[in-house]
Short mmCIF file of C-alpha atoms and ligand atoms in Angstrom, two decimals:
data_model
loop_
_atom_site.label_atom_id
_atom_site.label_comp_id
_atom_site.label_asym_id
_atom_site.label_seq_id
_atom_site.Cartn_x
_atom_site.Cartn_y
_atom_site.Cartn_z
CA MET A 7 16.75 28.40 92.85
CA SER A 8 17.58 31.82 91.44
CA ALA A 9 14.98 34.53 91.90
CA SER A 10 15.27 35.86 88.32
CA PRO A 11 13.64 33.76 85.61
CA CYS A 12 15.79 32.27 82.86
CA LEU A 13 15.37 29.42 80.38
CA ALA A 14 18.13 27.12 79.14
CA VAL A 15 17.50 25.41 75.81
CA ILE A 16 19.82 22.44 75.34
CA LEU A 17 20.23 21.15 71.78
CA ALA A 18 20.78 17.42 71.52
CA ALA A 19 18.85 16.26 68.47
CA GLY A 20 21.83 15.99 66.12
CA LYS A 21 22.79 12.52 64.96
CA GLY A 22 26.46 13.01 65.72
CA THR A 23 27.46 11.49 62.36
CA ARG A 24 31.15 12.15 62.98
CA MET A 25 31.12 9.83 66.01
CA LYS A 26 30.25 6.88 63.70
CA SER A 27 28.15 5.36 66.48
CA ASP A 28 24.74 3.83 67.12
CA LEU A 29 24.62 5.78 70.38
CA PRO A 30 23.35 9.41 70.19
CA LYS A 31 26.43 11.64 70.47
CA VAL A 32 25.40 13.33 73.71
CA MET A 33 25.03 9.90 75.37
CA HIS A 34 28.71 9.04 75.00
CA PRO A 35 30.24 8.97 78.48
CA LEU A 36 32.76 11.40 79.87
CA ALA A 37 34.14 10.53 83.32
CA GLY A 38 31.34 7.98 83.50
CA ALA A 39 28.37 10.28 82.77
CA PRO A 40 26.80 11.14 79.39
CA LEU A 41 28.02 14.38 77.76
CA ILE A 42 24.60 15.95 78.21
CA ALA A 43 24.57 15.21 81.95
CA HIS A 44 27.68 17.38 82.33
CA VAL A 45 25.96 20.27 80.55
CA LEU A 46 22.87 19.92 82.74
CA GLU A 47 25.00 19.81 85.88
CA ALA A 48 26.41 23.24 84.94
CA VAL A 49 22.89 24.56 84.25
CA ARG A 50 21.70 23.31 87.62
CA GLU A 51 24.68 24.76 89.43
CA ALA A 52 24.06 28.13 87.74
CA GLU A 53 20.54 27.96 89.20
CA ILE A 54 18.82 28.37 85.86
CA GLY A 55 15.28 27.47 86.83
CA ARG A 56 13.79 26.28 83.54
CA VAL A 57 15.29 23.74 81.15
CA CYS A 58 14.03 22.57 77.78
CA ALA A 59 16.04 19.89 75.99
CA VAL A 60 15.59 19.31 72.26
CA VAL A 61 16.03 15.67 71.26
CA GLY A 62 15.60 13.75 68.02
CA PRO A 63 12.84 11.25 67.35
CA GLU A 64 13.61 7.86 68.93
CA MET A 65 16.05 9.44 71.37
CA GLN A 66 14.19 8.46 74.50
CA SER A 67 17.45 7.68 76.28
CA VAL A 68 18.52 11.31 75.88
CA GLY A 69 15.28 12.58 77.45
CA GLU A 70 15.79 10.17 80.35
CA ALA A 71 19.39 11.31 80.85
CA VAL A 72 18.16 14.92 80.98
CA LYS A 73 15.47 14.14 83.55
CA ALA A 74 17.93 12.18 85.67
CA VAL A 75 19.73 15.48 86.37
CA VAL A 76 16.84 17.97 86.08
CA PRO A 77 13.57 16.10 86.74
CA ALA A 78 11.40 19.10 85.85
CA ALA A 79 13.02 19.61 82.42
CA GLU A 80 10.72 19.89 79.40
CA ILE A 81 11.59 17.68 76.43
CA ALA A 82 10.91 18.90 72.87
CA VAL A 83 11.35 16.76 69.77
CA GLN A 84 12.93 18.06 66.56
CA GLU A 85 11.49 15.76 63.90
CA GLN A 86 14.12 16.41 61.22
CA GLN A 87 17.67 17.60 61.78
CA LEU A 88 17.55 20.78 59.71
CA GLY A 89 20.11 22.75 61.71
CA THR A 90 20.65 24.43 65.06
CA ALA A 91 18.10 27.23 64.47
CA ASP A 92 15.48 24.68 63.50
CA ALA A 93 16.29 22.74 66.69
CA VAL A 94 15.72 25.87 68.79
CA LYS A 95 12.37 26.34 67.02
CA ALA A 96 11.33 22.92 68.31
CA ALA A 97 11.48 24.47 71.80
CA GLY A 98 9.17 27.28 70.56
CA SER A 99 6.43 26.86 73.14
CA ALA A 100 8.89 26.96 76.06
CA ILE A 101 10.58 30.03 74.53
CA ALA A 102 7.26 31.85 73.96
CA LYS A 103 6.53 31.57 77.70
CA GLU A 104 9.85 33.08 78.78
CA ASP A 105 9.98 36.78 79.70
CA GLY A 106 13.47 36.47 81.12
CA PRO A 107 16.68 35.58 79.23
CA VAL A 108 16.96 32.44 77.13
CA ILE A 109 20.35 30.71 76.91
CA VAL A 110 20.95 28.20 74.12
CA ILE A 111 23.58 25.56 74.88
CA TYR A 112 24.75 22.70 72.68
CA GLY A 113 24.59 19.30 74.36
CA ASP A 114 28.07 18.43 73.04
CA THR A 115 29.89 21.08 75.14
CA PRO A 116 30.44 19.09 78.34
CA LEU A 117 33.26 21.07 79.98
CA LEU A 118 31.08 24.12 80.41
CA GLY A 119 31.12 25.49 83.95
CA ALA A 120 28.36 27.26 85.86
CA GLU A 121 30.45 30.46 86.10
CA THR A 122 30.31 30.93 82.30
CA LEU A 123 26.51 30.64 82.36
CA VAL A 124 26.20 33.02 85.31
CA ALA A 125 28.37 35.61 83.49
CA LEU A 126 26.19 35.25 80.40
CA ARG A 127 22.96 35.65 82.34
CA ASP A 128 24.36 38.71 84.11
CA ALA A 129 25.22 40.30 80.72
CA LEU A 130 21.68 39.66 79.46
CA GLU A 131 20.07 40.97 82.62
CA ALA A 132 22.22 44.08 82.26
CA GLY A 133 20.46 44.72 78.95
CA ALA A 134 22.39 43.03 76.11
CA ASP A 135 19.96 41.80 73.44
CA LEU A 136 22.18 38.96 72.32
CA THR A 137 25.45 37.69 73.78
CA VAL A 138 27.72 35.00 72.38
CA ILE A 139 30.40 33.15 74.34
CA GLY A 140 33.55 33.24 72.21
CA PHE A 141 36.97 31.72 72.67
CA GLU A 142 40.43 31.86 71.16
CA ALA A 143 41.10 28.46 69.55
CA ASP A 144 44.51 26.78 69.21
CA ASN A 145 43.05 25.10 66.16
CA PRO A 146 39.81 26.69 64.96
CA THR A 147 38.95 23.97 62.42
CA GLY A 148 35.26 23.07 62.55
CA TYR A 149 34.13 26.04 64.64
CA GLY A 150 32.16 29.07 63.46
CA ARG A 151 34.38 32.21 63.36
CA LEU A 152 33.33 35.40 65.12
CA LEU A 153 33.39 38.43 62.80
CA ILE A 154 34.46 41.59 64.61
CA ASP A 155 34.45 45.02 62.96
CA LYS A 156 37.05 47.77 63.34
CA SER A 157 35.27 49.22 66.35
CA GLY A 158 35.54 45.83 68.07
CA ALA A 159 31.82 45.05 67.72
CA LEU A 160 30.54 41.57 66.91
CA THR A 161 28.88 41.69 63.48
CA GLY A 162 28.26 38.07 62.62
CA ILE A 163 29.36 34.42 62.78
CA ARG A 164 30.72 32.62 59.73
CA GLU A 165 30.47 28.83 59.63
CA GLU A 166 33.60 27.09 58.41
CA LYS A 167 31.98 25.73 55.23
CA ASP A 168 30.83 29.23 54.22
CA ALA A 169 34.06 31.03 55.15
CA ASP A 170 36.57 32.47 52.70
CA GLU A 171 40.31 32.04 53.23
CA ALA A 172 40.72 35.21 55.29
CA GLU A 173 37.79 34.29 57.53
CA ARG A 174 39.14 30.77 58.00
CA ALA A 175 42.38 32.24 59.30
CA LEU A 176 40.47 33.86 62.20
CA THR A 177 40.98 32.11 65.51
CA LEU A 178 38.24 33.76 67.58
CA CYS A 179 35.48 31.15 67.56
CA ASN A 180 31.87 30.58 68.51
CA SER A 181 31.45 28.27 71.51
CA GLY A 182 27.81 27.75 70.54
CA ILE A 183 26.59 29.17 73.84
CA MET A 184 24.39 32.11 73.02
CA GLY A 185 22.00 34.12 75.17
CA PHE A 186 19.00 36.28 74.24
CA ARG A 187 17.45 39.03 76.38
CA SER A 188 14.01 37.40 76.25
CA GLY A 189 12.00 34.66 74.61
CA GLU A 190 10.48 37.27 72.34
CA VAL A 191 13.84 38.56 71.05
CA LEU A 192 14.88 34.98 70.24
CA ALA A 193 11.57 34.06 68.57
CA THR A 194 11.68 37.17 66.35
CA LEU A 195 15.22 36.39 65.17
CA LEU A 196 14.47 32.68 64.65
CA ALA A 197 11.60 33.49 62.31
CA ARG A 198 14.04 35.33 60.00
CA ILE A 199 16.75 32.67 59.73
CA SER A 200 16.97 30.99 56.30
CA ASN A 201 18.91 28.00 55.04
CA HIS A 202 20.75 29.71 52.19
CA ASN A 203 24.25 28.44 53.00
CA ALA A 204 26.76 25.74 52.09
CA LYS A 205 25.08 23.08 54.22
CA GLY A 206 21.48 24.05 53.41
CA GLU A 207 20.80 24.18 57.16
CA TYR A 208 19.12 26.71 59.42
CA TYR A 209 22.05 28.10 61.39
CA LEU A 210 21.37 29.63 64.81
CA THR A 211 24.58 31.56 64.29
CA ASP A 212 22.84 33.76 61.69
CA ALA A 213 20.96 35.34 64.62
CA VAL A 214 23.94 37.65 65.20
CA SER A 215 23.94 39.43 61.81
CA LEU A 216 20.12 39.51 61.80
CA ALA A 217 20.12 41.11 65.25
CA ARG A 218 22.58 43.76 64.08
CA ALA A 219 20.50 44.42 60.95
CA SER A 220 17.45 45.14 63.07
CA GLY A 221 19.33 47.50 65.36
CA LEU A 222 19.75 45.14 68.29
CA GLN A 223 22.97 45.00 70.25
CA ALA A 224 25.16 41.88 69.94
CA LYS A 225 27.98 41.27 72.41
CA MET A 226 30.69 38.74 72.97
CA LEU A 227 31.98 37.31 76.24
CA ARG A 228 35.22 35.37 76.28
CA ALA A 229 35.78 31.91 77.75
CA GLU A 230 38.77 29.58 77.78
CA MET A 231 38.82 26.90 75.10
CA ARG A 232 39.23 24.17 77.74
CA ASP A 233 35.82 25.17 79.15
CA VAL A 234 33.86 25.21 75.89
CA LEU A 235 35.44 22.49 73.78
CA GLY A 236 32.84 20.89 71.45
CA VAL A 237 32.82 17.11 71.06
CA ASN A 238 32.12 16.01 67.48
CA SER A 239 34.43 13.03 67.06
CA ARG A 240 36.00 10.26 69.14
CA GLY A 241 39.27 12.20 69.07
CA GLU A 242 37.58 15.24 70.62
CA LEU A 243 35.85 12.95 73.13
CA ALA A 244 39.29 11.74 74.24
CA GLU A 245 40.53 15.36 74.49
CA ALA A 246 37.53 16.25 76.64
CA GLU A 247 38.15 13.19 78.83
CA ALA A 248 41.77 14.25 79.34
CA ALA A 249 40.63 17.75 80.28
CA ILE A 250 38.01 16.60 82.76
CA GLN A 251 40.41 14.11 84.36
CA THR A 252 42.96 16.88 84.84
CA ARG A 253 40.27 18.91 86.58
CA LEU A 254 39.19 16.04 88.85
CA ARG A 255 42.79 15.21 89.84
CA SER A 256 43.48 18.84 90.77
CA LYS A 257 40.27 19.04 92.76
CA PHE A 258 41.03 15.91 94.81
CA MET A 259 44.61 17.01 95.51
CA ALA A 260 43.31 20.44 96.56
CA ASP A 261 40.87 18.65 98.89
CA GLY A 262 43.69 16.76 100.63
CA ALA A 263 44.34 13.52 98.72
CA THR A 264 47.86 12.47 97.70
CA LEU A 265 48.15 11.18 94.13
CA ILE A 266 51.63 9.87 93.51
CA ALA A 267 51.22 9.90 89.72
CA PRO A 268 48.04 11.91 89.09
CA GLU A 269 48.16 11.43 85.33
CA THR A 270 47.65 7.67 85.78
CA VAL A 271 44.58 7.85 88.01
CA PHE A 272 41.13 8.05 86.40
CA PHE A 273 38.11 9.30 88.33
CA SER A 274 34.38 9.24 87.74
CA HIS A 275 32.33 12.45 87.69
CA ASP A 276 30.82 11.45 91.06
CA THR A 277 33.85 10.06 92.96
CA THR A 278 33.91 11.28 96.57
CA ILE A 279 37.18 11.26 98.52
CA GLY A 280 37.99 12.17 102.11
CA ARG A 281 41.15 13.76 103.51
CA ASP A 282 44.57 12.18 103.78
CA VAL A 283 43.71 9.54 101.23
CA LEU A 284 46.67 8.06 99.38
CA ILE A 285 46.11 6.87 95.83
CA GLU A 286 49.01 5.04 94.23
CA PRO A 287 49.59 5.00 90.45
CA ASN A 288 47.31 3.33 87.91
CA VAL A 289 44.01 3.27 89.74
CA ILE A 290 40.65 3.46 87.92
CA PHE A 291 37.40 4.60 89.52
CA GLY A 292 34.05 3.75 87.93
CA PRO A 293 30.86 5.52 89.00
CA GLY A 294 29.52 5.49 92.56
CA VAL A 295 32.68 5.37 94.68
CA VAL A 296 32.81 6.96 98.15
CA ILE A 297 36.12 6.92 100.04
CA GLY A 298 36.54 7.89 103.68
CA ASP A 299 39.44 9.67 105.40
CA GLY A 300 42.84 8.08 105.63
CA VAL A 301 42.18 5.31 103.10
CA THR A 302 45.04 3.92 101.00
CA ILE A 303 44.30 2.68 97.49
CA ARG A 304 47.33 0.84 96.20
CA GLY A 305 48.38 0.59 92.57
CA PHE A 306 46.49 -1.04 89.71
CA SER A 307 43.17 -1.29 91.52
CA HIS A 308 39.79 -1.00 89.75
CA ILE A 309 36.96 0.30 91.90
CA ALA A 310 33.31 0.94 91.01
CA GLY A 311 30.12 1.31 93.05
CA ALA A 312 32.02 0.79 96.29
CA ARG A 313 32.10 2.46 99.69
CA ILE A 314 35.40 2.38 101.57
CA GLU A 315 35.41 3.51 105.19
CA ALA A 316 38.14 5.39 107.03
CA GLY A 317 41.56 3.86 107.36
CA ALA A 318 40.94 0.86 105.07
CA THR A 319 43.61 -0.38 102.65
CA VAL A 320 42.76 -1.66 99.19
CA GLY A 321 45.08 -3.27 96.64
CA PRO A 322 47.45 -3.44 94.91
CA PHE A 323 45.58 -5.18 92.07
CA ALA A 324 42.21 -5.22 93.84
CA ARG A 325 38.86 -5.15 92.11
CA LEU A 326 35.89 -3.72 94.01
CA ARG A 327 32.63 -4.08 92.14
CA PRO A 328 29.23 -2.48 92.80
CA GLY A 329 27.86 -3.10 96.26
CA ALA A 330 31.25 -3.63 97.90
CA ALA A 331 31.28 -1.95 101.32
CA ILE A 332 34.66 -2.01 103.04
CA GLY A 333 34.58 -1.26 106.76
CA GLU A 334 36.91 0.88 108.83
CA GLY A 335 40.48 -0.31 108.84
CA ALA A 336 39.70 -3.41 106.76
CA HIS A 337 42.39 -4.79 104.43
CA ILE A 338 41.66 -5.88 100.89
CA GLY A 339 44.80 -7.24 99.27
CA ASN A 340 46.09 -8.29 95.89
CA PHE A 341 44.05 -10.19 93.33
CA VAL A 342 40.93 -9.93 95.45
CA GLU A 343 37.52 -9.33 93.85
CA ILE A 344 34.61 -8.17 95.98
CA LYS A 345 31.04 -7.71 94.77
CA GLN A 346 27.80 -6.91 96.62
CA SER A 347 29.36 -7.69 100.00
CA ASP A 348 29.88 -6.03 103.35
CA ILE A 349 33.35 -6.45 104.79
CA ALA A 350 33.12 -5.26 108.39
CA ALA A 351 35.67 -3.20 110.29
CA GLY A 352 39.11 -4.74 110.71
CA ALA A 353 38.41 -7.77 108.51
CA LYS A 354 41.23 -9.01 106.27
CA VAL A 355 40.82 -10.40 102.77
CA ASN A 356 44.39 -10.25 101.66
CA HIS A 357 45.13 -12.58 98.76
CA LEU A 358 43.61 -14.19 95.65
CA THR A 359 40.00 -14.29 96.76
CA TYR A 360 36.47 -13.85 95.40
CA VAL A 361 33.84 -12.59 97.82
CA GLY A 362 30.39 -12.11 96.24
CA ASP A 363 26.93 -11.68 97.81
CA ALA A 364 28.44 -12.08 101.26
CA SER A 365 28.84 -10.46 104.64
CA VAL A 366 32.13 -10.78 106.47
CA GLY A 367 32.03 -9.94 110.18
CA ALA A 368 34.41 -7.66 112.04
CA ASN A 369 38.01 -8.82 112.30
CA ALA A 370 37.34 -12.03 110.35
CA ASN A 371 40.33 -13.38 108.40
CA ILE A 372 39.71 -14.74 104.94
CA GLY A 373 42.63 -16.91 103.84
CA ALA A 374 44.33 -16.85 100.45
CA GLY A 375 42.33 -18.39 97.64
CA THR A 376 38.97 -18.42 99.41
CA ILE A 377 36.02 -18.46 97.02
CA THR A 378 32.39 -17.78 97.87
CA CYS A 379 30.52 -20.00 95.40
CA ASN A 380 27.56 -17.64 95.11
CA TYR A 381 26.07 -18.81 91.83
CA ASP A 382 24.60 -22.23 91.11
CA GLY A 383 24.03 -21.54 87.43
CA ILE A 384 20.48 -20.35 88.09
CA ALA A 385 20.40 -18.01 91.09
CA LYS A 386 22.77 -16.11 93.40
CA HIS A 387 22.96 -17.06 97.09
CA ARG A 388 24.43 -15.42 100.18
CA THR A 389 27.37 -16.35 102.35
CA GLU A 390 27.47 -15.03 105.91
CA ILE A 391 30.73 -15.13 107.80
CA GLY A 392 30.57 -14.20 111.48
CA ALA A 393 32.84 -11.79 113.33
CA GLY A 394 36.28 -13.14 114.12
CA ALA A 395 35.89 -16.23 111.92
CA PHE A 396 39.00 -17.70 110.28
CA ILE A 397 38.65 -19.18 106.80
CA GLY A 398 41.64 -21.38 105.95
CA SER A 399 43.32 -20.88 102.59
CA ASN A 400 41.88 -22.35 99.43
CA SER A 401 38.43 -23.00 100.85
CA SER A 402 35.18 -22.91 98.88
CA LEU A 403 32.09 -21.67 100.68
CA VAL A 404 29.09 -23.00 98.77
CA ALA A 405 26.21 -20.54 99.28
CA PRO A 406 23.75 -20.29 100.86
CA VAL A 407 25.90 -20.94 103.90
CA LYS A 408 26.64 -19.38 107.30
CA ILE A 409 29.90 -19.56 109.19
CA GLY A 410 29.35 -18.75 112.85
CA GLU A 411 31.28 -16.17 114.83
CA GLY A 412 34.78 -17.22 115.73
CA ALA A 413 34.55 -20.49 113.75
CA TYR A 414 37.56 -22.01 111.94
CA ILE A 415 37.48 -23.56 108.49
CA GLY A 416 40.37 -25.92 107.74
CA SER A 417 42.35 -25.07 104.60
CA GLY A 418 41.19 -26.61 101.39
CA SER A 419 37.65 -27.33 102.62
CA VAL A 420 34.49 -27.23 100.56
CA ILE A 421 31.86 -25.97 103.00
CA SER A 422 28.25 -26.51 101.98
CA LYS A 423 26.59 -26.72 105.43
CA ASN A 424 26.34 -24.07 108.14
CA VAL A 425 29.13 -24.04 110.72
CA ALA A 426 28.36 -23.29 114.40
CA PRO A 427 30.11 -20.44 116.22
CA ASP A 428 33.58 -21.33 117.52
CA ALA A 429 33.54 -24.77 115.78
CA LEU A 430 36.17 -26.14 113.41
CA ALA A 431 34.87 -27.46 110.11
CA VAL A 432 37.15 -29.33 107.76
CA THR A 433 36.19 -31.39 104.71
CA ARG A 434 39.61 -32.51 103.43
CA ALA A 435 40.33 -36.17 102.67
CA PRO A 436 42.64 -37.59 105.39
CA GLN A 437 46.33 -37.40 104.50
CA GLU A 438 47.99 -40.66 103.42
CA GLU A 439 51.77 -41.31 103.50
CA ARG A 440 53.74 -44.09 101.77
CA ALA A 441 57.27 -44.36 103.08
CA SER A 442 60.08 -44.23 100.44
CA TRP A 443 57.57 -44.16 97.60
CA ALA A 444 59.36 -41.27 95.86
CA ALA A 445 62.74 -42.99 95.92
CA ARG A 446 61.26 -46.16 94.38
CA HIS A 447 59.47 -44.06 91.79
CA ARG A 448 62.71 -42.37 90.72
CA ALA A 449 64.60 -45.67 90.57
CA ARG A 450 61.90 -47.14 88.33
CA GLY A 451 62.19 -44.10 86.07
CA ALA A 452 65.98 -44.46 85.78
CA ARG A 453 65.73 -48.21 84.89
CA ASN A 454 63.20 -47.49 82.14
CA ALA A 455 65.39 -44.72 80.67
CA GLY A 456 68.40 -47.14 80.54
CA ARG A 457 66.35 -49.81 78.73
CA ASN A 458 65.12 -47.32 76.11
CA LYS A 459 68.68 -46.23 75.31
CA LYS A 460 69.88 -49.78 74.45
CA THR A 461 67.14 -50.39 71.85
C1 UD1 B 21 28.15 24.58 66.01
C2 UD1 B 21 28.06 26.04 65.53
C3 UD1 B 21 29.47 26.61 65.41
C4 UD1 B 21 30.18 26.51 66.75
C5 UD1 B 21 30.17 25.07 67.29
C6 UD1 B 21 30.65 25.06 68.72
C7 UD1 B 21 26.04 26.26 64.16
C8 UD1 B 21 25.49 26.35 62.80
N1 UD1 B 21 27.36 26.11 64.27
O1 UD1 B 21 28.81 23.83 64.99
O2 UD1 B 21 29.40 27.97 65.03
O3 UD1 B 21 31.51 26.97 66.63
O4 UD1 B 21 28.84 24.52 67.26
O5 UD1 B 21 30.79 23.76 69.23
O6 UD1 B 21 25.29 26.37 65.11
N2 UD1 B 21 21.67 19.94 66.75
C9 UD1 B 21 20.31 19.68 66.82
N3 UD1 B 21 19.59 19.67 65.66
C10 UD1 B 21 20.16 19.93 64.45
C11 UD1 B 21 21.54 20.20 64.39
C12 UD1 B 21 22.28 20.20 65.57
O7 UD1 B 21 19.77 19.44 67.89
O8 UD1 B 21 19.42 19.91 63.45
C13 UD1 B 21 22.45 19.94 68.01
C14 UD1 B 21 23.48 18.84 68.05
O9 UD1 B 21 22.97 17.69 68.71
C15 UD1 B 21 24.60 19.47 68.87
C16 UD1 B 21 24.44 20.96 68.63
O10 UD1 B 21 23.15 21.14 68.10
O11 UD1 B 21 24.49 19.22 70.25
C17 UD1 B 21 25.49 21.52 67.69
O12 UD1 B 21 25.43 20.85 66.45
P1 UD1 B 21 26.75 20.42 65.68
O13 UD1 B 21 26.34 19.73 64.44
O14 UD1 B 21 27.65 19.71 66.60
O15 UD1 B 21 27.35 21.85 65.31
P2 UD1 B 21 28.87 22.21 64.96
O16 UD1 B 21 29.16 21.80 63.59
O17 UD1 B 21 29.74 21.73 66.05
CA1 CA B 22 29.45 20.44 67.81
#
């Protein structure tokens, strides 16, 4: 934790009307984690010791998402959504206690990196009273515009709805990230903010002109738009997703993974990948995936909550669900689904198989079309397959059941009782053969067709 005190106030009480959703806006996922979790991750990485998140009433899920990343965070409730300055006021008691800088961050700015926050804190510690992170927008629609005077000084922020035509043409925008030298400076400015504007809201952005009017110094630091993009709509959520995926792909390639078609691979915020991993096109990672060195993930695989050890091969068209643990050098082939199961080193599950709630011993071979029947309609049961066992194709293993080490299961068997090590178990009906039956069958068919024609 950083030696110098600093408070981050995260605003997340807005309804997010433009998302047209029952879910609070900041809870919409980006690379598998809520928007607000990304913001908090940056705050944590910047070693900002104190965090206060402002949530709306009945937004318990938001408070929980905050505490999942920063357990010590304070949660303040803004009863009515009267604007960003009003939301900051809801964090008043946390702000009053802060002698060091206070940084206000909007919970809908998920691409924010720790380096931007560190630069802002440095500027405040160097004596700036108020500092705003600005950016040059390709399309400034929806953002507040930064007003700069002839000497290059920041004089105010104009919200889009209050802007005249000339102001709307400005492309230097407010990212929403704003720092204050101390809790006291912020509290003094907050007390003066009114709601005399187009939206009838208390705008935090008015703090800039008020600071100037009372002789305080207001500064601007620049960031790249891709780092401070605000998410207000589903379209912007998709833009943010594209940006974060680009970042994750670059990071994994830099760390030594080969992505044949990076733009077709989708990662989760927490995916972990070793060196010399090959990922073929069209692979999707859900949360909680850890991949060891030298693993190959072949095309069109979907992987979530799975651990894949060194040298294993997965796919193409494999589905690994939570709790799948694939051992060293194991092979998981096409149209195979694995859930809550340990597949030990060197085991092969190569074709058209469902393995759920099971353990598969080292070097076992699971034939094509094997199904672990883990669910009886009421409860789930386990299947244990010993090391070196051979499960013949198209077998059903009705759990709970154990197949001993080195045992063989004849193809097409339905196994509902335990099988001893090194035994053969087979439950097929004996094969019957009727000589020339097919020829007689065809002859009968031909006679009938002839008769039908005459009538
Ligand atoms: C805000 C800024 C704008 C800036 C943009 C950057 C204001 C007035 N405008 O506009 O200058 O360019 O962000 O993305 O600040 N919130 C509350 N309570 C409220 C209102 C909002 O907690 O009463 C929270 C929202 O949950 C959100 C954040 O504050 O996380 C920003 O609110 P939003 O409505 O998205 O502001 P913008 O219109 O994007
Ligand atoms: Ca916003």
